[in-house]
Coordinates of C-alpha atoms in Angstrom, one line a residue:
Chain I
M292 CA -101.0 93.6 -9.3
P293 CA -97.8 95.3 -8.0
T294 CA -95.9 97.6 -10.4
Y295 CA -92.3 96.6 -11.1
L296 CA -89.6 99.0 -12.3
E297 CA -87.4 97.9 -15.2
F298 CA -84.5 96.9 -13.0
E299 CA -86.8 94.8 -10.8
T300 CA -87.6 92.5 -13.7
P301 CA -85.7 89.5 -12.1
I302 CA -87.8 90.0 -9.0
K303 CA -90.9 90.1 -11.0
E304 CA -90.0 86.8 -12.8
L305 CA -89.5 85.1 -9.5
H306 CA -92.8 86.4 -8.2
D307 CA -94.4 85.0 -11.4
Q308 CA -92.9 81.6 -10.8
L309 CA -94.1 81.7 -7.2
E310 CA -97.7 82.5 -8.4
K311 CA -97.5 79.7 -10.9
A312 CA -96.3 77.2 -8.3
K313 CA -99.2 78.2 -6.0
E314 CA -101.7 77.8 -8.8
I315 CA -100.4 74.3 -9.7
S316 CA -100.7 73.3 -6.1
A317 CA -104.3 74.6 -5.9
E318 CA -105.3 72.8 -9.0
S319 CA -103.6 69.4 -8.6
N320 CA -102.9 69.0 -4.9
V321 CA -99.2 68.5 -5.5
D322 CA -97.1 69.6 -2.5
V323 CA -95.1 72.6 -3.6
S324 CA -94.3 74.0 -0.2
K325 CA -90.6 73.3 -0.7
T326 CA -90.5 75.1 -4.0
V327 CA -92.5 78.0 -2.6
K328 CA -90.0 78.3 0.3
E329 CA -87.1 78.2 -2.0
L330 CA -88.6 80.8 -4.3
E331 CA -89.4 83.1 -1.4
K332 CA -85.8 82.8 -0.3
K333 CA -84.6 83.6 -3.8
I334 CA -86.9 86.6 -4.0
K335 CA -85.4 88.0 -0.8
E336 CA -81.9 87.4 -2.0
K337 CA -82.5 88.8 -5.4
T338 CA -84.2 91.9 -4.0
A339 CA -81.4 92.5 -1.5
E340 CA -78.8 92.1 -4.3
I341 CA -80.6 94.5 -6.6
Y342 CA -81.4 97.1 -4.0
E343 CA -77.9 97.1 -2.6
N344 CA -76.4 97.9 -6.0
L345 CA -78.8 100.5 -7.3
S346 CA -77.2 103.1 -9.6
P347 CA -78.0 106.7 -8.7
W348 CA -80.4 106.8 -11.6
Q349 CA -82.2 103.6 -10.5
R350 CA -82.4 105.3 -7.1
V351 CA -84.2 108.2 -8.7
L352 CA -86.6 105.7 -10.3
A353 CA -87.2 103.9 -7.0
S354 CA -88.0 107.2 -5.3
R355 CA -90.7 107.8 -7.9
H356 CA -92.3 104.3 -7.5
L357 CA -96.0 104.9 -7.8
E358 CA -96.9 102.7 -4.8
R359 CA -94.6 104.5 -2.3
P360 CA -96.4 105.9 0.7
Y361 CA -97.0 109.7 0.6
T362 CA -97.5 112.2 3.3
L363 CA -101.2 111.5 4.1
A364 CA -100.4 107.7 4.4
Y365 CA -97.6 108.5 6.9
A366 CA -99.6 111.0 8.8
N367 CA -102.6 108.6 9.2
A368 CA -100.5 105.6 10.0
L369 CA -98.2 107.3 12.5
T370 CA -101.1 108.8 14.4
D371 CA -103.4 105.8 14.5
G372 CA -105.9 107.7 12.4
T373 CA -106.1 110.8 14.6
F374 CA -104.5 113.0 11.9
L375 CA -106.8 115.9 11.1
E376 CA -106.0 117.7 7.9
L377 CA -106.1 121.5 8.0
H378 CA -106.6 123.4 4.8
G379 CA -105.8 126.7 3.2
D380 CA -103.3 129.5 3.3
R381 CA -105.9 132.1 4.5
N382 CA -105.2 134.1 1.4
V383 CA -105.8 132.6 -1.9
K384 CA -106.8 129.0 -1.8
D385 CA -106.0 125.5 -0.6
D386 CA -103.1 124.0 -2.4
K387 CA -103.5 120.3 -3.0
A388 CA -99.8 119.5 -3.5
I389 CA -98.9 120.3 0.1
V390 CA -101.0 119.0 3.0
G391 CA -100.8 119.4 6.7
G392 CA -102.4 119.0 10.0
F393 CA -102.2 117.9 13.6
G394 CA -102.1 114.3 14.7
M395 CA -101.5 112.4 17.9
M396 CA -98.4 110.2 17.8
D397 CA -98.3 107.9 20.8
G398 CA -100.0 110.6 22.9
E399 CA -98.0 113.6 21.6
T400 CA -99.4 116.2 19.3
I401 CA -97.3 116.7 16.2
M402 CA -97.8 119.0 13.2
F403 CA -97.3 117.0 10.0
I404 CA -96.8 118.8 6.8
G405 CA -95.7 117.4 3.4
H406 CA -96.0 117.2 -0.3
Q407 CA -98.7 115.0 -1.5
K408 CA -98.8 113.1 -4.7
G409 CA -101.8 111.3 -6.1
I410 CA -102.4 107.5 -5.9
N411 CA -104.0 107.2 -9.4
T412 CA -104.0 109.2 -12.6
K413 CA -106.9 111.3 -11.6
M414 CA -105.5 112.0 -8.2
R415 CA -102.1 112.7 -9.5
Q416 CA -103.6 115.5 -11.6
Y417 CA -105.6 116.7 -8.6
R418 CA -102.4 116.9 -6.5
N419 CA -100.5 118.6 -9.4
F420 CA -98.0 115.7 -9.3
G421 CA -96.7 117.0 -5.9
M422 CA -95.7 120.4 -7.4
A423 CA -96.9 123.1 -5.0
N424 CA -97.9 126.6 -5.9
P425 CA -97.1 129.6 -3.6
E426 CA -100.3 128.9 -1.6
G427 CA -98.9 125.5 -0.6
Y428 CA -95.7 127.0 0.9
R429 CA -97.8 129.7 2.6
K430 CA -100.2 127.1 4.0
A431 CA -97.2 125.2 5.3
L432 CA -95.8 128.3 7.0
R433 CA -99.2 129.1 8.5
L434 CA -99.4 125.6 10.0
M435 CA -95.8 125.8 11.2
K436 CA -96.6 129.0 13.0
L437 CA -99.7 127.4 14.5
A438 CA -97.6 124.5 15.8
E439 CA -95.0 127.0 17.2
K440 CA -97.7 128.9 19.0
F441 CA -98.9 125.9 20.9
N442 CA -95.4 124.4 21.3
K443 CA -95.9 121.3 19.2
P444 CA -93.0 119.7 17.2
I445 CA -93.1 119.8 13.4
V446 CA -92.4 117.0 11.0
T447 CA -92.3 117.6 7.3
F448 CA -92.3 115.0 4.5
I449 CA -90.6 116.0 1.3
D450 CA -91.5 114.5 -2.0
T451 CA -91.7 116.8 -5.0
P452 CA -90.3 117.0 -8.5
G453 CA -90.1 120.8 -7.9
A454 CA -92.1 123.9 -7.1
F455 CA -94.7 124.4 -9.9
P456 CA -93.3 126.6 -12.7
G457 CA -96.7 128.0 -13.9
L458 CA -97.8 131.4 -14.8
E459 CA -100.0 132.0 -11.8
A460 CA -97.3 130.6 -9.5
E461 CA -95.1 133.4 -10.8
E462 CA -97.9 136.0 -10.4
R463 CA -98.4 135.0 -6.8
G464 CA -94.7 135.0 -6.0
Q465 CA -93.4 131.4 -6.0
A466 CA -89.9 132.7 -5.2
E467 CA -91.1 135.0 -2.4
A468 CA -93.1 132.2 -0.8
I469 CA -90.1 129.8 -0.7
A470 CA -87.7 132.5 0.4
K471 CA -90.0 133.4 3.3
N472 CA -90.3 129.8 4.4
L473 CA -86.5 129.4 4.6
Y474 CA -86.2 132.6 6.6
E475 CA -89.1 131.7 9.0
M476 CA -88.2 128.1 9.5
F477 CA -84.8 129.1 10.9
Q478 CA -86.6 131.0 13.6
L479 CA -89.2 128.4 14.7
K480 CA -88.9 127.8 18.4
V481 CA -90.2 124.2 18.2
P482 CA -88.3 121.1 17.0
V483 CA -88.4 120.6 13.3
I484 CA -87.6 117.3 11.6
C485 CA -87.6 117.1 7.8
V486 CA -87.7 113.7 6.0
I487 CA -87.2 113.2 2.3
V488 CA -89.6 110.4 1.6
G489 CA -89.3 110.5 -2.3
E490 CA -88.0 113.1 -4.5
G491 CA -86.2 116.1 -3.1
A492 CA -86.0 118.5 -6.0
S493 CA -84.5 121.9 -5.5
G494 CA -86.2 125.0 -3.9
G495 CA -89.5 123.2 -4.0
A496 CA -88.1 120.7 -1.5
L497 CA -86.1 123.1 0.5
G498 CA -89.2 125.3 1.0
I499 CA -90.3 122.9 3.7
G500 CA -86.8 121.5 4.3
I501 CA -85.1 123.6 7.0
G502 CA -84.9 121.4 10.1
D503 CA -83.0 120.6 13.2
K504 CA -82.7 117.1 11.6
V505 CA -82.9 116.6 7.9
L506 CA -83.2 112.9 7.1
M507 CA -83.5 110.9 3.9
L508 CA -85.1 107.5 3.3
E509 CA -82.9 105.0 1.7
N510 CA -84.4 105.1 -1.8
T511 CA -84.7 108.8 -2.3
W512 CA -82.7 111.7 -3.8
Y513 CA -82.1 115.3 -3.0
S514 CA -80.4 117.9 -5.2
V515 CA -80.6 121.3 -6.8
I516 CA -82.3 120.0 -9.9
S517 CA -83.7 116.8 -11.3
P518 CA -81.3 114.7 -13.4
E519 CA -83.6 115.1 -16.4
S520 CA -83.6 118.9 -16.3
C521 CA -79.8 118.9 -15.5
S522 CA -79.2 116.8 -18.6
S523 CA -81.3 119.2 -20.7
I524 CA -79.5 122.3 -19.5
L525 CA -75.9 121.2 -19.2
W526 CA -75.9 118.6 -22.0
R527 CA -78.6 120.3 -24.1
S528 CA -80.3 116.9 -24.5
W529 CA -82.6 114.6 -22.4
D530 CA -80.4 111.6 -23.0
F531 CA -77.8 112.2 -20.3
K532 CA -80.1 111.8 -17.3
E533 CA -78.2 108.8 -16.0
T534 CA -74.9 110.5 -16.2
A535 CA -76.4 113.6 -14.6
A536 CA -77.8 111.5 -11.8
S537 CA -74.3 110.2 -11.0
A538 CA -72.7 113.6 -11.4
L539 CA -75.1 115.3 -9.0
K540 CA -74.2 113.0 -6.2
L541 CA -77.8 113.0 -5.1
T542 CA -78.2 109.7 -3.2
P543 CA -78.7 109.6 0.6
E544 CA -75.2 108.2 1.1
N545 CA -73.6 110.9 -1.1
M546 CA -75.6 113.6 0.8
L547 CA -74.6 112.3 4.2
E548 CA -70.9 112.0 3.1
Q549 CA -71.0 115.7 2.1
K550 CA -72.6 116.5 5.5
L551 CA -75.6 118.1 3.8
I552 CA -78.1 115.9 5.7
D553 CA -78.1 114.4 9.2
G554 CA -79.0 110.8 8.7
I555 CA -80.5 108.0 6.6
I556 CA -83.6 106.0 7.5
K557 CA -83.6 102.4 6.4
E558 CA -86.5 101.1 4.2
P559 CA -87.9 97.6 4.2
L560 CA -86.2 95.3 1.8
G561 CA -87.2 96.2 -1.7
G562 CA -88.3 99.7 -0.9
A563 CA -90.9 101.4 1.2
H564 CA -93.7 100.4 -1.2
T565 CA -93.2 96.7 -0.7
N566 CA -94.1 96.9 3.0
P567 CA -95.6 100.2 4.0
E568 CA -96.6 99.0 7.5
E569 CA -93.0 98.2 8.2
M570 CA -92.0 101.5 6.8
F571 CA -94.4 103.4 9.1
K572 CA -93.0 101.5 12.1
I573 CA -89.4 102.4 11.3
M574 CA -90.5 106.0 10.7
K575 CA -92.2 106.2 14.0
V576 CA -89.2 104.9 15.9
E577 CA -86.9 107.4 14.2
L578 CA -89.2 110.4 14.6
K579 CA -89.7 109.7 18.3
K580 CA -86.0 109.2 18.9
H581 CA -85.2 112.6 17.3
I582 CA -88.1 114.5 18.9
T583 CA -87.2 113.3 22.3
K584 CA -83.6 114.4 21.9
L585 CA -84.4 117.7 20.3
K586 CA -86.8 118.5 23.1
E587 CA -84.0 118.4 25.6
L588 CA -82.5 121.5 24.1
D589 CA -83.5 125.0 25.0
P590 CA -85.4 126.6 22.0
Q591 CA -82.8 129.3 21.4
K592 CA -80.0 126.7 21.4
R593 CA -82.0 124.7 18.9
I594 CA -82.3 127.7 16.6
D595 CA -78.6 128.6 17.0
K596 CA -77.6 125.0 16.1
R597 CA -80.0 124.9 13.1
I598 CA -78.5 128.2 11.8
K599 CA -75.0 127.1 12.4
K600 CA -75.5 123.8 10.7
F601 CA -76.7 125.3 7.4
C602 CA -74.1 128.1 7.6
S603 CA -71.3 125.5 7.5
M604 CA -72.5 124.1 4.2
G605 CA -70.5 124.7 1.0
V606 CA -67.0 124.0 0.0
F607 CA -64.6 126.7 -1.3
H608 CA -61.0 127.7 -1.5
E609 CA -59.5 130.6 0.4
T610 CA -56.1 131.7 -0.6
Chain A
M240 CA -86.5 152.1 -69.8
G241 CA -86.2 151.8 -66.0
W242 CA -88.1 154.0 -63.6
F243 CA -84.9 155.4 -62.1
K244 CA -81.6 156.5 -63.6
R245 CA -78.5 156.1 -61.5
N246 CA -76.6 159.3 -61.5
K247 CA -73.6 158.1 -59.6
E248 CA -71.7 154.8 -60.0
G249 CA -71.8 152.3 -57.1
I250 CA -69.3 152.4 -54.3
L251 CA -66.1 153.7 -55.7
T252 CA -63.7 153.5 -52.7
P253 CA -61.4 150.5 -53.1
T254 CA -61.4 148.0 -50.2
T255 CA -57.8 148.9 -49.4
E256 CA -58.7 152.5 -48.7
K257 CA -61.7 151.6 -46.5
K258 CA -61.6 153.2 -43.0
E259 CA -62.1 150.7 -40.2
T260 CA -64.3 151.9 -37.3
P261 CA -62.6 150.9 -34.0
E262 CA -64.7 148.3 -32.1
G263 CA -66.7 149.5 -29.2
L264 CA -66.7 153.2 -30.2
W265 CA -70.4 153.2 -30.6
Y266 CA -73.3 151.9 -28.5
H267 CA -76.3 150.5 -30.3
C268 CA -79.3 150.2 -28.0
P269 CA -80.9 146.8 -28.5
D270 CA -84.4 148.2 -27.6
C271 CA -84.7 151.5 -29.5
K272 CA -81.8 151.0 -31.9
N273 CA -80.5 154.4 -31.0
V274 CA -76.8 154.9 -31.6
V275 CA -74.6 157.0 -29.3
T276 CA -70.9 157.0 -28.6
S277 CA -69.8 154.5 -26.0
E278 CA -68.4 157.3 -24.0
D279 CA -71.8 159.0 -23.7
H280 CA -73.4 155.7 -22.9
I281 CA -71.1 154.9 -20.1
A282 CA -71.3 158.5 -18.8
N283 CA -75.1 157.8 -18.5
L284 CA -74.3 154.7 -16.4
S285 CA -75.0 152.4 -19.3
V286 CA -78.6 153.5 -19.6
C287 CA -79.8 154.3 -23.1
I288 CA -80.1 158.1 -23.3
Q289 CA -83.1 157.8 -25.6
C290 CA -85.3 155.0 -24.3
G291 CA -83.9 154.3 -20.8
H292 CA -82.9 150.7 -21.5
H293 CA -80.7 149.5 -18.7
D294 CA -77.7 147.6 -20.0
R295 CA -76.3 144.9 -17.9
I296 CA -73.2 146.1 -15.9
G297 CA -71.0 144.3 -13.3
S298 CA -69.8 144.8 -9.8
E299 CA -67.0 147.2 -10.8
E300 CA -69.5 149.6 -12.4
Y301 CA -72.0 149.4 -9.5
F302 CA -69.3 150.0 -6.9
S303 CA -68.1 153.0 -8.8
I304 CA -71.6 154.4 -9.2
L305 CA -72.6 153.9 -5.5
F306 CA -69.5 154.4 -3.3
D307 CA -68.6 158.0 -2.5
E308 CA -65.6 159.1 -4.5
H309 CA -65.4 155.6 -5.9
F310 CA -63.7 154.6 -2.7
Y311 CA -64.3 151.2 -1.2
E312 CA -62.5 148.4 0.5
E313 CA -63.2 145.0 -1.0
I314 CA -63.7 142.2 1.6
N315 CA -63.1 138.5 1.2
A316 CA -61.8 138.9 -2.3
N317 CA -59.7 135.8 -2.1
L318 CA -62.5 133.2 -2.0
T319 CA -62.7 130.9 -5.1
S320 CA -64.8 128.0 -6.1
A321 CA -63.8 124.4 -5.2
D322 CA -65.1 121.4 -7.0
P323 CA -66.3 119.2 -4.2
L324 CA -68.1 116.7 -6.5
N325 CA -65.5 116.6 -9.3
F326 CA -68.4 117.6 -11.5
V327 CA -68.1 116.9 -15.2
D328 CA -70.7 117.6 -17.8
T329 CA -69.7 118.5 -21.4
K330 CA -66.7 120.1 -19.7
K331 CA -65.0 119.7 -16.3
Y332 CA -66.3 122.1 -13.7
F333 CA -62.9 123.2 -12.6
E334 CA -62.0 124.1 -16.2
R335 CA -65.2 126.1 -16.4
I336 CA -64.1 128.0 -13.3
E337 CA -60.6 128.6 -14.7
A338 CA -62.0 129.8 -18.0
A339 CA -64.5 132.1 -16.3
M340 CA -61.8 133.6 -14.1
E341 CA -59.5 134.1 -17.1
K342 CA -62.2 135.7 -19.2
T343 CA -63.8 137.9 -16.6
K344 CA -60.8 138.6 -14.4
L345 CA -63.1 137.9 -11.5
N346 CA -62.8 135.3 -8.7
D347 CA -66.4 134.3 -8.7
A348 CA -69.9 135.6 -9.3
I349 CA -70.0 138.1 -6.5
R350 CA -67.9 140.8 -5.0
T351 CA -68.4 142.3 -1.5
A352 CA -67.2 145.7 -0.4
Y353 CA -67.4 148.2 2.5
G354 CA -67.5 151.9 2.1
K355 CA -69.8 154.9 2.2
T356 CA -72.7 155.9 0.0
G357 CA -74.1 159.4 0.4
G358 CA -72.2 159.5 3.7
H359 CA -73.7 156.4 5.1
N360 CA -71.6 153.4 5.9
I361 CA -72.7 150.4 3.9
V362 CA -71.7 146.9 2.8
I363 CA -72.5 146.1 -0.8
A364 CA -72.5 142.6 -2.3
C365 CA -72.8 142.7 -6.0
M366 CA -73.2 139.8 -8.4
D367 CA -71.5 139.5 -11.7
F368 CA -73.5 137.8 -14.4
Q369 CA -70.6 137.3 -16.7
F370 CA -69.2 134.7 -14.3
I371 CA -71.0 131.5 -15.2
G372 CA -74.3 133.3 -15.4
G373 CA -74.0 134.9 -12.0
S374 CA -74.8 131.4 -10.6
M375 CA -74.8 130.9 -6.8
G376 CA -72.4 128.3 -5.5
A377 CA -70.6 128.0 -2.2
V378 CA -68.5 131.1 -2.8
V379 CA -71.5 133.4 -3.4
G380 CA -73.2 131.9 -0.3
E381 CA -70.1 132.3 1.9
K382 CA -69.3 135.8 0.7
I383 CA -72.9 136.9 1.5
S384 CA -72.7 135.2 4.8
R385 CA -69.4 137.0 5.7
A386 CA -70.7 140.3 4.4
I387 CA -73.6 139.9 6.9
D388 CA -71.1 139.2 9.7
Y389 CA -69.2 142.3 8.6
C390 CA -72.4 144.4 8.7
I391 CA -73.1 143.2 12.2
N392 CA -69.5 144.0 13.3
K393 CA -69.5 147.4 11.8
N394 CA -73.2 148.2 12.5
A395 CA -73.7 148.9 8.8
P396 CA -76.7 148.2 6.5
L397 CA -76.5 145.7 3.7
L398 CA -77.2 146.1 0.0
I399 CA -77.2 143.0 -2.2
I400 CA -77.4 143.6 -6.0
S401 CA -78.7 140.4 -7.5
K402 CA -78.0 139.4 -11.1
S403 CA -78.1 135.7 -11.5
G404 CA -79.6 132.7 -13.4
G405 CA -79.9 130.9 -10.1
A406 CA -78.1 128.1 -8.3
R407 CA -74.9 126.7 -9.8
M408 CA -75.8 123.2 -10.9
M409 CA -72.2 122.0 -10.9
E410 CA -72.2 122.3 -7.1
A411 CA -75.5 120.4 -6.9
A412 CA -76.9 120.2 -3.4
H413 CA -74.1 122.4 -2.1
S414 CA -75.4 125.2 -4.2
L415 CA -79.0 124.5 -3.1
M416 CA -78.0 124.8 0.5
Q417 CA -76.6 128.3 -0.1
M418 CA -80.3 129.4 -0.3
A419 CA -80.7 128.1 3.2
K420 CA -77.4 129.5 4.4
T421 CA -78.1 133.1 3.1
A422 CA -81.6 133.1 4.5
A423 CA -80.3 131.8 7.9
K424 CA -77.7 134.6 8.1
L425 CA -80.4 137.2 7.2
T426 CA -82.3 136.3 10.3
L427 CA -79.2 137.3 12.3
L428 CA -79.0 140.6 10.4
S429 CA -82.6 141.3 11.3
K430 CA -82.0 140.5 14.9
A431 CA -79.3 143.1 14.9
R432 CA -81.9 145.5 13.5
L433 CA -79.8 146.4 10.5
P434 CA -81.5 147.2 7.2
F435 CA -81.2 144.9 4.2
I436 CA -81.9 146.5 0.8
S437 CA -82.3 144.0 -2.0
L438 CA -81.8 145.4 -5.5
L439 CA -82.9 143.0 -8.2
T440 CA -81.4 143.6 -11.6
D441 CA -81.7 142.0 -15.0
P442 CA -81.9 139.0 -14.7
T443 CA -82.7 137.6 -11.3
T444 CA -84.2 134.1 -11.3
G445 CA -84.2 130.7 -9.7
G446 CA -82.6 130.0 -6.3
V447 CA -81.3 133.5 -5.9
T448 CA -84.8 135.0 -6.2
A449 CA -86.2 132.2 -4.0
S450 CA -83.7 133.1 -1.2
F451 CA -82.0 136.4 -0.2
S452 CA -83.2 138.5 -3.2
M453 CA -86.8 138.4 -2.0
L454 CA -86.0 138.9 1.6
G455 CA -85.1 142.6 1.7
D456 CA -86.6 144.9 4.2
L457 CA -87.0 146.8 0.9
N458 CA -87.0 145.0 -2.4
I459 CA -86.2 147.4 -5.2
A460 CA -85.6 146.7 -8.9
E461 CA -84.2 148.3 -12.0
P462 CA -86.7 149.1 -14.8
K463 CA -87.7 146.2 -17.0
A464 CA -85.4 143.7 -15.2
L465 CA -86.4 140.1 -15.7
I466 CA -87.3 138.7 -12.3
G467 CA -88.8 135.3 -11.5
F468 CA -88.6 131.9 -10.0
A469 CA -88.8 129.7 -13.1
G470 CA -87.3 131.1 -16.3
P471 CA -89.7 132.3 -19.0
R472 CA -88.9 129.4 -21.3
V473 CA -89.8 126.9 -18.6
V474 CA -93.1 128.7 -17.8
K475 CA -94.0 128.8 -21.5
E476 CA -93.4 125.1 -21.8
T477 CA -95.5 124.4 -18.7
I478 CA -98.5 126.3 -19.8
G479 CA -98.1 125.6 -23.5
K480 CA -99.1 129.2 -24.4
D481 CA -97.3 132.4 -25.2
L482 CA -96.5 134.5 -22.2
P483 CA -98.3 137.8 -21.7
E484 CA -96.4 140.9 -22.6
G485 CA -94.3 142.2 -19.7
F486 CA -94.5 138.9 -17.8
Q487 CA -91.8 138.6 -15.1
T488 CA -90.5 142.2 -15.5
A489 CA -89.8 144.4 -12.6
E490 CA -93.0 146.3 -13.4
F491 CA -95.0 143.0 -13.4
L492 CA -93.6 142.2 -9.9
L493 CA -94.4 145.6 -8.6
E494 CA -98.0 145.3 -9.9
H495 CA -98.3 141.9 -8.1
G496 CA -96.9 143.3 -4.9
F497 CA -93.5 141.8 -4.6
I498 CA -91.3 144.9 -5.2
D499 CA -91.4 148.0 -3.1
L500 CA -90.3 150.3 -5.9
I501 CA -88.5 150.5 -9.2
V502 CA -85.5 152.8 -9.3
K503 CA -83.7 154.0 -12.4
R504 CA -79.9 153.5 -12.2
T505 CA -79.3 157.1 -12.8
E506 CA -81.3 157.8 -9.6
L507 CA -80.0 154.8 -7.6
K508 CA -77.4 156.5 -5.5
E509 CA -79.7 159.3 -4.5
K510 CA -82.7 157.0 -3.7
L511 CA -80.5 154.6 -1.7
S512 CA -79.1 157.4 0.4
L513 CA -82.6 158.6 1.1
I514 CA -83.7 155.1 2.1
L515 CA -80.7 154.7 4.4
S516 CA -81.5 158.0 6.1
F517 CA -85.0 156.8 6.8
F518 CA -83.7 153.8 8.7
R519 CA -81.1 155.8 10.5
N520 CA -83.2 158.7 11.7

């Protein structure tokens, strides 16, 4: 049974009708092929209509859809199962909320790193809901350096509600771990591509988000804070999350318009979760396109451009 | 019969003859409750004479403490915040900026200046907490970025004095990217082999800690300053328990290996000069 979000109710109703029509046909041998076809068409139209008109808050909800593919799904699919997960930060432990490893994408070795959320309640807990501890960021950096040493491109998948705000995270230097990653990622000599595949919340996202190309999937968001926390801080209440989502201008279109990202990747109709196979195909095409282009540049040139791009961000007045 | 016999009547001075104490004449330490005259307190660099509590001070005070003969040249003073998103919460963002400018007489949450300290050339960027909680928006990012350019031009070391609640939410992703921007620029400062001293003062949290503040060649802090990534309230809510005493203080960070040393404000100039001479010689 697929899960439907509240704003997807009309789609769910059509799907229910479709199921019923199929049931009737199976029981009574009545020919329903015409109805089925019509319903399928309607579903497509309705889905397109809903997804083209999502409010920023609905976009946030879509980005959190429990059936969306996460990093491991992408890494496995893009590498035809050759992905080999590598664990640990060589210091404290192996963080479960950030995963990484090498894989072969159409004959080319790529380092994939990303946040990992769980696929069921137990796994969600195991993955700490995609909220990494400092070890996660340090593992990510270790793997990036490994990729750099052997001149392999890096792809990061970002999907986190934020870096974990726990006691031990503070003890082990959450802030330092993120800061260090920003600093080091600017100096990586290999191409780096970052893709927001779900939630892009704050420093927790940016900690693996410094790239030559920063891309966002269509139904994702990226900002300095989640709409809920923003509502609680600025409005002093949890009730303004929808208003906050609009005010933060966190959708991929908003982000591209503000020149804070480099591009948007289309998702299959109805979101990545409705057709993961299609999503993986689109992702592979995009990644290969960017990697090929980036490899044409001299490493120092790539670094200079990466630095320059981020340095041009921010709007201010000068009198 | 009562236990005590009142010898004098109650307060006899009529209200009209009451003498008013002028505001701000006395300083009352929030830690040890000691009372001294404001004059003495300021003369001691706003550090409690009795218990050593470091009161929050702004860029004006730090500049006058650190620059020789209080002489410095402010750079890029004319940058002010824009409102790229037309952000409105309970108040319009541009009104917040105007109100903050009016109240603090500052242009934004950071000032940058060039001068000498203990004879060494130096660029100092100092945050002002009074300006919207010292939050980092595009102006803070750009001024730090330009301060680093200035360092490279003048071959001067950099000191950033952090005092901030974190990123400025009203600039949303623009403020987030200032973390990246400042870190990017620091790679250039490193390449030029110029020292960067980061001084973390009370409070330094959020996106500021998670970017330039933790990237010093030396990270130093004022005693008992609150330093962290998540604020203590958020951590408390996350773990559902009371926080241990001294959690997220400068001493806590030193103990866990994230701070090189803690420096009292009264010794700051002297220690800074010493540090700069290590790098120079």
